[in-house]
Structures are given as C-alpha cells and as structure tokens.
C-alpha cells in the first residue's frame, strides 16, 4: 500500500531555509507513471500548490514561489525534497507531499496525499 | 492563473439531505481537468472526483461530479454523518495548479 511520509524540522527561524523530505513506500518513485509534488495549507486556510517533479528531475514550480523554491528527487532513496528559502511567518503551514496520477488525456491530477507536517516559522 | 471560486462558503444541511457544491473557474478549462477533494479536521485531503465526473477508487456512488468549461458541481445525493467536512475543487489543466477556497458542509 502506497505511503507518503513527510519529514523535517517543525520549527524554522525567519529568513532561514525550510527543508522537507518525502519518503515514498509501497511504490517506486522511478515509475514514469507519476509526478510527485508539494502542497501547503496555512492553519485554518485553504490549499496552495507549490510544485511538482518527475523522476527524471524535470520540475515545475508555482510562479508565486519560484524564486524561493527548489524541488529535487533522489530515486536511489525513493525520496523527493522541498527547499523554501528566506521564510517568513507567512510560510507557516502544514506541508503535504503528494502523488499525481495521469488520466487518459495525459493530464495529471493529485490522487494521493501524505499526512502532512506542520512547519512553524518563528524566532 | 485560473482562479476557482467555490460557493457557498458554508452549507448547513441535515443527514439524508442532498448537497450541491459549486466551483466556478475564472477562465474556461481546456477540458474537464477538475478534481474534488474532501478534507476532515486534522486530516489530509482525500480525492473524490477527477476529470470532473470520474469517481476515485473506493468513493461511494452518492458522490457525483459534473460540469465543463467554467462551471462545475459536486453533488452528494444523501448526506451521511461522515460526509460533513470541507470540500475543495482543483484544476489541473493549466499551470499553476490552483484550488478553490473550499465549501464547508456542516450539520444543521
């Protein structure tokens, strides 16, 4: 059974870099059938798409975050990672790692979510 | 960027009633690249519907989706106690992917 597990510090200082890793179990991240991505949700608010990556390393980042976000993938460890630089209190959120599956038309929808991890930005 | 507007913000209904949730896109989606998710407190969202009307694996048939272009609807035919939650729509046909602001379905 597929599992996505986020890991990383729960507290990050302002202006520093937030780093999270998603470990995939029950499936191979090297499968060409899926994209892997990140979504965040500030406490009590809605969902925001951060970006996604293919097993080849090809990635797409939300333009609103592009200058601060890096998404990478390590197929040998079956993991992918998120780095968000120069964080502020506005980056406090639950961060979810997700899988995107392909529908028949070739477009990818999010079909599976990790449980999420709360990251608080505070001094 | 495509903006998705969900209405109403909150829907107060009783178990057994029918729920109709709306999601309107600021620009017409190139096809039916729209998904619906259910989120309960303290949990990750769960996929209900993709491609506007296709139910995800294991989703009861009381959940149905419809629509195309700019107007989409999620219908829950008869609310069960476990259906009271927040529902989000998401478009995935245009980058960046975007989510609606959510509709909370609460017990009346």
Tab-separated table of N, CA and C in Angstrom, chain B residues 31-92:
chain	number	residue	atom	x	y	z
B	31	UNK	N	-10.533	21.502	-20.840
B	31	UNK	CA	-11.373	20.297	-20.891
B	31	UNK	C	-12.009	20.143	-19.515
B	32	UNK	N	-12.061	18.939	-19.055
B	32	UNK	CA	-12.690	18.695	-17.740
B	32	UNK	C	-11.622	18.346	-16.716
B	33	UNK	N	-10.542	19.149	-16.695
B	33	UNK	CA	-9.433	18.846	-15.801
B	33	UNK	C	-9.686	19.430	-14.431
B	34	UNK	N	-10.695	18.868	-13.778
B	34	UNK	CA	-11.082	19.363	-12.465
B	34	UNK	C	-11.273	18.196	-11.507
B	35	UNK	N	-10.768	18.374	-10.280
B	35	UNK	CA	-10.888	17.362	-9.244
B	35	UNK	C	-11.560	17.946	-8.011
B	36	UNK	N	-12.135	17.060	-7.229
B	36	UNK	CA	-12.748	17.435	-5.955
B	36	UNK	C	-12.107	16.620	-4.834
B	37	UNK	N	-11.888	17.283	-3.697
B	37	UNK	CA	-11.288	16.643	-2.528
B	37	UNK	C	-12.142	16.916	-1.303
B	38	UNK	N	-12.102	15.976	-0.393
B	38	UNK	CA	-12.760	16.103	0.899
B	38	UNK	C	-11.683	16.186	1.968
B	39	UNK	N	-11.839	17.121	2.897
B	39	UNK	CA	-10.891	17.217	3.992
B	39	UNK	C	-11.624	17.302	5.329
B	40	UNK	N	-11.260	16.409	6.214
B	40	UNK	CA	-11.795	16.439	7.581
B	40	UNK	C	-10.747	17.045	8.506
B	41	UNK	N	-11.173	17.578	9.651
B	41	UNK	CA	-10.232	18.245	10.567
B	41	UNK	C	-9.053	17.351	10.932
B	42	UNK	N	-7.853	17.912	10.801
B	42	UNK	CA	-6.651	17.193	11.185
B	42	UNK	C	-6.211	16.123	10.205
B	43	UNK	N	-6.879	16.043	9.059
B	43	UNK	CA	-6.536	15.028	8.065
B	43	UNK	C	-6.112	15.667	6.748
B	44	UNK	N	-5.418	14.883	5.963
B	44	UNK	CA	-5.077	15.320	4.620
B	44	UNK	C	-6.318	15.252	3.733
B	45	UNK	N	-6.352	16.038	2.685
B	45	UNK	CA	-7.448	15.907	1.733
B	45	UNK	C	-7.468	14.514	1.106
B	46	UNK	N	-8.652	14.108	0.668
B	46	UNK	CA	-8.840	12.812	0.010
B	46	UNK	C	-9.501	13.057	-1.329
B	47	UNK	N	-8.967	12.427	-2.364
B	47	UNK	CA	-9.533	12.584	-3.702
B	47	UNK	C	-10.894	11.913	-3.779
B	48	UNK	N	-11.878	12.667	-4.282
B	48	UNK	CA	-13.222	12.122	-4.513
B	48	UNK	C	-13.480	11.915	-6.011
B	49	UNK	N	-13.227	12.964	-6.768
B	49	UNK	CA	-13.604	13.026	-8.181
B	49	UNK	C	-12.441	13.589	-8.981
B	50	UNK	N	-12.161	13.037	-10.159
B	50	UNK	CA	-11.214	13.629	-11.096
B	50	UNK	C	-11.856	13.654	-12.471
B	51	UNK	N	-11.246	14.395	-13.364
B	51	UNK	CA	-11.808	14.550	-14.695
B	51	UNK	C	-13.274	15.006	-14.638
B	52	UNK	N	-13.560	15.819	-13.648
B	52	UNK	CA	-14.868	16.440	-13.406
B	52	UNK	C	-15.957	15.476	-12.953
B	53	UNK	N	-15.901	14.212	-13.424
B	53	UNK	CA	-17.029	13.330	-13.135
B	53	UNK	C	-16.646	11.891	-12.830
B	54	UNK	N	-15.365	11.589	-12.823
B	54	UNK	CA	-14.926	10.219	-12.552
B	54	UNK	C	-14.663	10.039	-11.061
B	55	UNK	N	-15.344	9.063	-10.472
B	55	UNK	CA	-15.127	8.803	-9.037
B	55	UNK	C	-13.805	8.088	-8.829
B	56	UNK	N	-13.087	8.503	-7.790
B	56	UNK	CA	-11.845	7.841	-7.436
B	56	UNK	C	-12.149	6.473	-6.823
B	57	UNK	N	-11.141	5.648	-6.761
B	57	UNK	CA	-11.293	4.303	-6.223
B	57	UNK	C	-11.831	4.334	-4.796
B	58	UNK	N	-12.868	3.560	-4.540
B	58	UNK	CA	-13.397	3.438	-3.197
B	58	UNK	C	-14.366	4.523	-2.776
B	59	UNK	N	-14.653	5.459	-3.658
B	59	UNK	CA	-15.573	6.556	-3.310
B	59	UNK	C	-17.011	6.102	-3.566
B	60	UNK	N	-17.880	6.275	-2.560
B	60	UNK	CA	-19.280	5.827	-2.700
B	60	UNK	C	-19.987	6.552	-3.836
B	61	UNK	N	-20.986	5.880	-4.409
B	61	UNK	CA	-21.663	6.470	-5.568
B	61	UNK	C	-22.643	7.582	-5.198
B	62	UNK	N	-22.768	7.900	-3.927
B	62	UNK	CA	-23.566	9.076	-3.567
B	62	UNK	C	-22.836	10.374	-3.935
B	63	UNK	N	-21.529	10.270	-4.208
B	63	UNK	CA	-20.746	11.412	-4.658
B	63	UNK	C	-20.727	11.411	-6.199
B	64	UNK	N	-21.073	12.549	-6.777
B	64	UNK	CA	-21.007	12.651	-8.228
B	64	UNK	C	-20.558	14.048	-8.618
B	65	UNK	N	-19.859	14.131	-9.734
B	65	UNK	CA	-19.374	15.401	-10.233
B	65	UNK	C	-19.867	15.634	-11.644
B	66	UNK	N	-20.026	16.909	-11.978
B	66	UNK	CA	-20.470	17.247	-13.323
B	66	UNK	C	-19.931	18.618	-13.698
B	67	UNK	N	-20.095	18.962	-14.971
B	67	UNK	CA	-19.705	20.286	-15.428
B	67	UNK	C	-18.598	20.264	-16.449
B	68	UNK	N	-18.388	21.428	-17.054
B	68	UNK	CA	-17.310	21.625	-18.010
B	68	UNK	C	-17.157	23.120	-18.247
B	69	UNK	N	-16.036	23.497	-18.859
B	69	UNK	CA	-15.837	24.919	-19.145
B	69	UNK	C	-15.521	25.714	-17.900
B	70	UNK	N	-16.480	26.479	-17.411
B	70	UNK	CA	-16.245	27.306	-16.236
B	70	UNK	C	-17.074	26.895	-15.016
B	71	UNK	N	-18.061	26.060	-15.184
B	71	UNK	CA	-18.962	25.729	-14.082
B	71	UNK	C	-18.987	24.231	-13.783
B	72	UNK	N	-18.676	23.910	-12.541
B	72	UNK	CA	-18.583	22.518	-12.107
B	72	UNK	C	-19.372	22.343	-10.808
B	73	UNK	N	-19.871	21.125	-10.611
B	73	UNK	CA	-20.704	20.838	-9.448
B	73	UNK	C	-20.319	19.504	-8.834
B	74	UNK	N	-20.255	19.485	-7.523
B	74	UNK	CA	-20.138	18.242	-6.768
B	74	UNK	C	-21.467	18.035	-6.057
B	75	UNK	N	-22.055	16.868	-6.228
B	75	UNK	CA	-23.322	16.554	-5.584
B	75	UNK	C	-23.145	15.353	-4.673
B	76	UNK	N	-23.655	15.505	-3.463
B	76	UNK	CA	-23.724	14.369	-2.538
B	76	UNK	C	-25.205	14.062	-2.394
B	77	UNK	N	-25.626	12.923	-2.892
B	77	UNK	CA	-27.063	12.657	-3.043
B	77	UNK	C	-27.789	12.570	-1.706
B	78	UNK	N	-27.184	11.888	-0.740
B	78	UNK	CA	-27.790	11.764	0.599
B	78	UNK	C	-26.656	11.822	1.605
B	79	UNK	N	-26.629	12.881	2.355
B	79	UNK	CA	-25.529	13.083	3.290
B	79	UNK	C	-25.508	12.033	4.394
B	80	UNK	N	-24.340	11.424	4.546
B	80	UNK	CA	-24.092	10.528	5.668
B	80	UNK	C	-23.334	11.320	6.745
B	81	UNK	N	-23.374	10.876	7.988
B	81	UNK	CA	-22.676	11.624	9.061
B	81	UNK	C	-21.202	11.875	8.759
B	82	UNK	N	-20.552	10.934	8.070
B	82	UNK	CA	-19.128	11.073	7.779
B	82	UNK	C	-18.831	12.033	6.626
B	83	UNK	N	-19.855	12.562	5.993
B	83	UNK	CA	-19.663	13.460	4.855
B	83	UNK	C	-19.512	14.918	5.265
B	84	UNK	N	-19.736	15.214	6.539
B	84	UNK	CA	-19.624	16.599	6.982
B	84	UNK	C	-18.137	16.943	7.093
B	85	UNK	N	-17.713	17.871	6.244
B	85	UNK	CA	-16.293	18.135	6.042
B	85	UNK	C	-16.159	19.378	5.158
B	86	UNK	N	-14.925	19.701	4.795
B	86	UNK	CA	-14.663	20.773	3.842
B	86	UNK	C	-14.319	20.144	2.494
B	87	UNK	N	-14.841	20.733	1.427
B	87	UNK	CA	-14.629	20.217	0.085
B	87	UNK	C	-13.925	21.274	-0.766
B	88	UNK	N	-12.894	20.832	-1.489
B	88	UNK	CA	-12.125	21.710	-2.356
B	88	UNK	C	-12.181	21.213	-3.790
B	89	UNK	N	-12.267	22.152	-4.718
B	89	UNK	CA	-12.072	21.806	-6.116
B	89	UNK	C	-10.661	22.233	-6.517
B	90	UNK	N	-10.129	21.604	-7.539
B	90	UNK	CA	-8.794	21.924	-8.044
B	90	UNK	C	-8.777	21.731	-9.555
B	91	UNK	N	-8.180	22.673	-10.259
B	91	UNK	CA	-7.990	22.484	-11.702
B	91	UNK	C	-6.544	22.083	-11.954
B	92	UNK	N	-6.367	21.146	-12.877
B	92	UNK	CA	-5.008	20.677	-13.172
B	92	UNK	C	-4.714	20.707	-14.660
